[in-house]
Amino acid sequence: MLNLTPHQQEAIYTHDCNLIVVAGAGSGKTYVLVERYLALLDRNPDWQLNQLVAITFTQKAAQEMRDRVREALQERLYNATDETSINLWSKRLAAMDSARIDTIHALCASILRANAAEAGVDPGFEVLDEVEAQLVLENAIDDALRELVAQGNPALELFREYDARTVREALSEFANVEVSQLPSNLFDVWVTAWHTNADACLQALYQDPEFLSAIEWRPDGGFPNVEDKLLDIWKACEAHIEVLKSTSDIPTHVETLKRLVSEIKLNVGSAGAWGGADTLKMAKHALRIIRESARNTVERIGEYPGESDQRAAELLPHWYVMIQHVQNAYRQAKTDRAALDFDDLERLTRDVLRDHEHVRARYCGKEFKQILVDEFQDTNAIQWEIVRHIASPDLPGILFVVGDPKQSIYAFRGADVSVFESVRAQIATRVGREIPLARSFRTHQILVQGFNTAFSRILVRDERSPVRDYQSTLDTPMEAARTDAPCGEPALEFILLDSETYKGEDERSDKMRRWEA
């Protein structure tokens, strides 16, 4: 066994409470996961091998873990000296083919087959992989569109607004998404929602002590009586503030805040005119707070619904009709061949566990003694519902999750990094705790220091932001196990791009992508 860090040892051998392990890149999380799996078997000789559930993100990761566990069981059998130990490890090794080390979708399939009556499915259902499911879906889209054409359905107007490829891609994306009937006055609903949100954002701004202090700031001796460009900006700023104080019209407030953002410039001003560098610095500091506060508020409010929104409100009911037709056709196609796709597996498993207490009771703490979840940052909300039904966070020592929100990149597969933060809080406030794995065995010191320095500034969370739940932070800074670089080449290279050189948006983004690659 390798020399374990204190945190690795804690993650492997702490079994009396639930754990969430925040594991940085190269910190040995796969090794920890396997060793914990084996440590649980060592400590609980009465457990069957398939009572331990390890959920991995990919089949490749599952196979790698299976191979490592098999090798470890073989080693334990080889080293066993008494008949009891020999029998125990022989049985466990023989049970490896039934070990529950697999993806979330494989686990869902097994739960559904075992509870087919409650789930309302054919226990012999076929599981469509992503390629097969897409082929079935494409045929379902064709069938739905033919039906709409035969009906002369007004929803076909979408093909006058968008090209066929765009329509088909949207229908494919929403084939498994629950959509709600839209109100007839959708645009009016949006306008009302804009006003409600804008009012809340403005109230938050006007109650912000920092902003209030900035707009009330004045030099000790009063404003200068000489000509100065920064003084002109301050006078314009005061005029805008008076507008904000004198009207209750929300669009006027928003437009005035936009003027504050565009008109406040901080690269002007003479220290002599302001009676010294300190006063000039304070004047600029107050203006900076006003400008950034206004900018943040404008961004949170967003643009007032306009012509494009009006057109979208007219088209969305057509999207609703078309999506409904595709969903019905896709659902029927799967029913005809007794097949489920990955979304079906998750949704039906969630439902059968949520709606049937005896099914939950069968698994939680009984048939499943402990659930270990790898790459938890790439878990979506439904997957978490499944996990918590079979490993309640309220029960100690039943749940172990490991992940790193900094490495969450699979949003296109439905992953939701906010789930990680939510579960993190649940475990920490119930019968569990958090363990950081922050020592990198892969990367040397210079690279780790560079990473910590750069990402401590990039990975930050704005607590006032409406998307704060989706923002990741650096958490515990990484440390390097390797001191020296493997070669004499520079460890870090900065590529600085002048975005103004490429005026065309498409050309600039293409150039940026090439440099990134």
Coordinates of C-alpha atoms in Angstrom, one line a residue, residues 137 140-141 144 171-180 320-334:
L137 CA -35.6 9.5 -32.1
A140 CA -39.8 9.6 -34.5
I141 CA -39.1 13.2 -35.6
A144 CA -44.1 13.5 -36.2
L171 CA -36.8 18.8 -31.3
S172 CA -34.1 16.3 -30.5
E173 CA -32.9 18.3 -27.5
F174 CA -36.4 18.5 -26.0
A175 CA -37.5 15.0 -26.8
N176 CA -37.2 14.0 -23.1
V177 CA -37.8 17.4 -21.4
E178 CA -41.1 18.0 -19.7
V179 CA -42.7 21.1 -21.3
S180 CA -45.6 23.0 -19.9
Y320 CA -44.9 23.4 -27.8
V321 CA -47.1 21.6 -30.3
M322 CA -44.2 20.3 -32.3
I323 CA -42.3 19.0 -29.3
Q324 CA -45.5 17.3 -28.0
H325 CA -45.9 15.5 -31.3
V326 CA -42.2 14.4 -31.3
Q327 CA -42.4 13.2 -27.7
N328 CA -45.5 11.1 -28.4
A329 CA -44.0 9.6 -31.5
Y330 CA -40.7 8.8 -29.6
R331 CA -42.5 7.4 -26.6
Q332 CA -44.6 5.1 -28.9
A333 CA -41.5 4.0 -30.8
K334 CA -39.8 2.9 -27.6

